[in-house]
Short mmCIF file of the C-alpha atoms (twelve columns), coordinates in Angstrom:
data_MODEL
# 
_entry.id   MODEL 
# 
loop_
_atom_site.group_PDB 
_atom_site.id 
_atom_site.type_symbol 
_atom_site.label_atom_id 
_atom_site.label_alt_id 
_atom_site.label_comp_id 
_atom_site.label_asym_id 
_atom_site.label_seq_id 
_atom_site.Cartn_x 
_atom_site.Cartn_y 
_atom_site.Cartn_z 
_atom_site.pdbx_PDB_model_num 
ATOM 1   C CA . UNK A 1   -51.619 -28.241 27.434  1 
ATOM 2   C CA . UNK A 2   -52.694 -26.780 24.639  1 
ATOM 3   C CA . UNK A 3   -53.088 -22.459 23.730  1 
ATOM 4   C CA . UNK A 4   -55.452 -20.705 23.881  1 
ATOM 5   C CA . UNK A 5   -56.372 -18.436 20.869  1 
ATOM 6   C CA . UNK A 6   -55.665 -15.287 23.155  1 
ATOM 7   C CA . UNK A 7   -51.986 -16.505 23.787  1 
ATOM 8   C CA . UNK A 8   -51.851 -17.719 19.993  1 
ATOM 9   C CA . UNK A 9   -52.849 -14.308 18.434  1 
ATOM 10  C CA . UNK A 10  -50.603 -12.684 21.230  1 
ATOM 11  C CA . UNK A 11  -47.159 -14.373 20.083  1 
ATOM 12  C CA . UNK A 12  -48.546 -13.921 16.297  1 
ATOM 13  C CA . UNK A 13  -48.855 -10.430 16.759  1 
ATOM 14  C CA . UNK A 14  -45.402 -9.847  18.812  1 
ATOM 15  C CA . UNK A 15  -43.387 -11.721 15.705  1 
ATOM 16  C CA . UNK A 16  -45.010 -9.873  13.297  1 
ATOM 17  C CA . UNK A 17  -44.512 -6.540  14.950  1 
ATOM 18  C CA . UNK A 18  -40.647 -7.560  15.810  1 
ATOM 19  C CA . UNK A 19  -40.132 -9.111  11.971  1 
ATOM 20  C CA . UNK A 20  -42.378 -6.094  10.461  1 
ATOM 21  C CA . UNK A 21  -40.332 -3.823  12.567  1 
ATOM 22  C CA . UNK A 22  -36.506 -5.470  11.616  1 
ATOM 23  C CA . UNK A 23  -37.368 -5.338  7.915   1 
ATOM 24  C CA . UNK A 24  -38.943 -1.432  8.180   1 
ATOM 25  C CA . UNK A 25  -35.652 -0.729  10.069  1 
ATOM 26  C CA . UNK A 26  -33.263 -2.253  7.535   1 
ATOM 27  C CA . UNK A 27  -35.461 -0.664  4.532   1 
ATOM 28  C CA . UNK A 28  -35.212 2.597   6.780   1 
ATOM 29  C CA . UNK A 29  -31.449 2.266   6.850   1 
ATOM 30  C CA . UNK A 30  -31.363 1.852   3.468   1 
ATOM 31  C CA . UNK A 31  -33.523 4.571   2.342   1 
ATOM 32  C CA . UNK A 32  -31.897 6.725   4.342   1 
ATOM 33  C CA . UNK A 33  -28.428 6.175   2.784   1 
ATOM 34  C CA . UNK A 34  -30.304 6.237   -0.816  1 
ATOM 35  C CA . UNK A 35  -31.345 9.649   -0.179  1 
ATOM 36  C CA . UNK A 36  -28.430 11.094  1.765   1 
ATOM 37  C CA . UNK A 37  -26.273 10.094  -1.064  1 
ATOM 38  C CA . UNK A 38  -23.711 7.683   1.219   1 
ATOM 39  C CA . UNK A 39  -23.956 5.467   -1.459  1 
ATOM 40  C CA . UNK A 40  -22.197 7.766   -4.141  1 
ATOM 41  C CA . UNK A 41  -20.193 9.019   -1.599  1 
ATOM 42  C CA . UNK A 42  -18.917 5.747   -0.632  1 
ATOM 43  C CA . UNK A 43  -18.454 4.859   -4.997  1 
ATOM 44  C CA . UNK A 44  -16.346 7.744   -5.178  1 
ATOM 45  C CA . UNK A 45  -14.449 7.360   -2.095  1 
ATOM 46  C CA . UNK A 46  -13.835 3.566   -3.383  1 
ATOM 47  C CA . UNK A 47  -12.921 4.894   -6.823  1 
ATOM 48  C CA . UNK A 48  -10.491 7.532   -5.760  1 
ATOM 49  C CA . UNK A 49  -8.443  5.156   -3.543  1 
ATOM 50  C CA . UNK A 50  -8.178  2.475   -6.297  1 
ATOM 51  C CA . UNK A 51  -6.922  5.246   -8.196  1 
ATOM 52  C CA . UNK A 52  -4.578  6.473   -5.654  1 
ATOM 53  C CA . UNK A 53  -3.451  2.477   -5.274  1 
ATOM 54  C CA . UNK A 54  -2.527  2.455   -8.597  1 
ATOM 55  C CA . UNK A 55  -0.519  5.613   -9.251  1 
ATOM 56  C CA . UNK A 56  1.170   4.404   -5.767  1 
ATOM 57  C CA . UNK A 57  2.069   0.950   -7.649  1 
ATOM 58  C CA . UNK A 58  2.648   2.523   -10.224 1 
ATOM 59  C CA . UNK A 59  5.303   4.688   -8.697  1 
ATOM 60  C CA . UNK A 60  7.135   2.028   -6.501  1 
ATOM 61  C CA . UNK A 61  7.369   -0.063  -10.059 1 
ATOM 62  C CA . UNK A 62  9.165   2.962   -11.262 1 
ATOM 63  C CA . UNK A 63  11.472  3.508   -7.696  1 
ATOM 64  C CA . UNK A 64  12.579  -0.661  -8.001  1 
ATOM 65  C CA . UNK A 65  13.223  -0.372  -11.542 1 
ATOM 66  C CA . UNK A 66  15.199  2.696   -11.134 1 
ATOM 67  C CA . UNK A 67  17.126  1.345   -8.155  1 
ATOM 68  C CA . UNK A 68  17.562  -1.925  -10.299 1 
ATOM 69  C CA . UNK A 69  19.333  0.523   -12.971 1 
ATOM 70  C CA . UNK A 70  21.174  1.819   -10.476 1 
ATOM 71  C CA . UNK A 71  22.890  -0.783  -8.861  1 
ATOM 72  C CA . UNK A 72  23.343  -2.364  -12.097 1 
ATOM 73  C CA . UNK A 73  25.821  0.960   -13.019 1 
ATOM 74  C CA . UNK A 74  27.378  1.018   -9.330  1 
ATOM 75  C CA . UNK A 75  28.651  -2.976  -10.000 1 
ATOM 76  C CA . UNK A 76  30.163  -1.948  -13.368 1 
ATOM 77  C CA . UNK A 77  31.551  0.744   -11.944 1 
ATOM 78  C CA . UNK A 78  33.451  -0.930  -9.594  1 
ATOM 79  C CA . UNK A 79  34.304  -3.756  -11.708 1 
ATOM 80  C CA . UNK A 80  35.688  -1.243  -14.296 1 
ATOM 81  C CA . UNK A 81  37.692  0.446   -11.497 1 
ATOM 82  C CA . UNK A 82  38.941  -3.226  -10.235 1 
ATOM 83  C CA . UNK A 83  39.878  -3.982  -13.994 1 
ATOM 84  C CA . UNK A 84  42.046  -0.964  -14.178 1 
ATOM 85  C CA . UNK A 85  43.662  -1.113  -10.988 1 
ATOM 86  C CA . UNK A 86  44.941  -4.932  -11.961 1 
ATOM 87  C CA . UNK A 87  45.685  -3.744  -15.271 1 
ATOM 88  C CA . UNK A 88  48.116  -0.521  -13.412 1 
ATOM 89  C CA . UNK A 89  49.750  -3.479  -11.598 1 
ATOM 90  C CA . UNK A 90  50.518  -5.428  -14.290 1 
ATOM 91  C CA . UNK A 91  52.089  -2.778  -16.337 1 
ATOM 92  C CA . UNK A 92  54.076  -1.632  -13.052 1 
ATOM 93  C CA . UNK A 93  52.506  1.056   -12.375 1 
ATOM 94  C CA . UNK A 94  52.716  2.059   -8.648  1 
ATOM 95  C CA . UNK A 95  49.541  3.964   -6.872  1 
ATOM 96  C CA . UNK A 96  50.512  7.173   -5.877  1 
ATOM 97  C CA . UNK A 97  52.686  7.152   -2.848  1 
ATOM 98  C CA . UNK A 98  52.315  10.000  -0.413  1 
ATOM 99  C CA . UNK A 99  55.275  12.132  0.204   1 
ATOM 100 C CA . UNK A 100 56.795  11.499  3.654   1 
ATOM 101 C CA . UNK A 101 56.129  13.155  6.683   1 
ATOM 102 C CA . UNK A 102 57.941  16.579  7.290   1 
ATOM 103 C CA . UNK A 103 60.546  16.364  10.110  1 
ATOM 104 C CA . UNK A 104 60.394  19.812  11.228  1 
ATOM 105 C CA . UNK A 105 56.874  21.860  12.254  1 
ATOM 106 C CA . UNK A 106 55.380  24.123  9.890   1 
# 
């Protein structure tokens, strides 16, 4: 069955009215945040957290290579310590033994 031109020029007019209507909305949208100055807002919101990011990379680079530094001096340390304990116990040197327990009370 073919349309009629009244049914034709009805579904014509309803997609351009819904299409027209879509696009005005998105350009409204648009406009909208143009004017209210979201879009700056949202630049400057972006750029200050990139910012922050960094100096909080930035940061934790610095805390690992500190903590890096310090457990590098901690395992000398105690290899230093170890070295001179062996080195007391070659020479014959005793660690210092507590005196013994009094007997009597105080």
């Amino acid at each position: 069955m073919p349309a009629d031109d009244t049914t034709k020029d009805a579904a014509t007019t309803a997609f351009t009215i819904l299409g027209g209507g879509g696009l005005l909305t998105a350009l409204g949208v648009f406009l909208r945040g143009m004017l209210s100055g979201a879009t700056g807002q949202e630049k400057d919101t972006r750029d200050g957290l990139a910012q922050r990011n960094k100096v909080l990379e930035d940061q934790q680079d610095r805390n690992e290579t500190r903590m890096a530094k310090q457990a590098e001096l901690i395992d000398a340390w105690r290899y230093r310590a170890l070295q001179a304990r062996l080195e007391a116990e070659k020479l014959g040197y005793d660690r210092t033994l507590w005196p013994p327990d009094p007997t009597e009370g105080p």
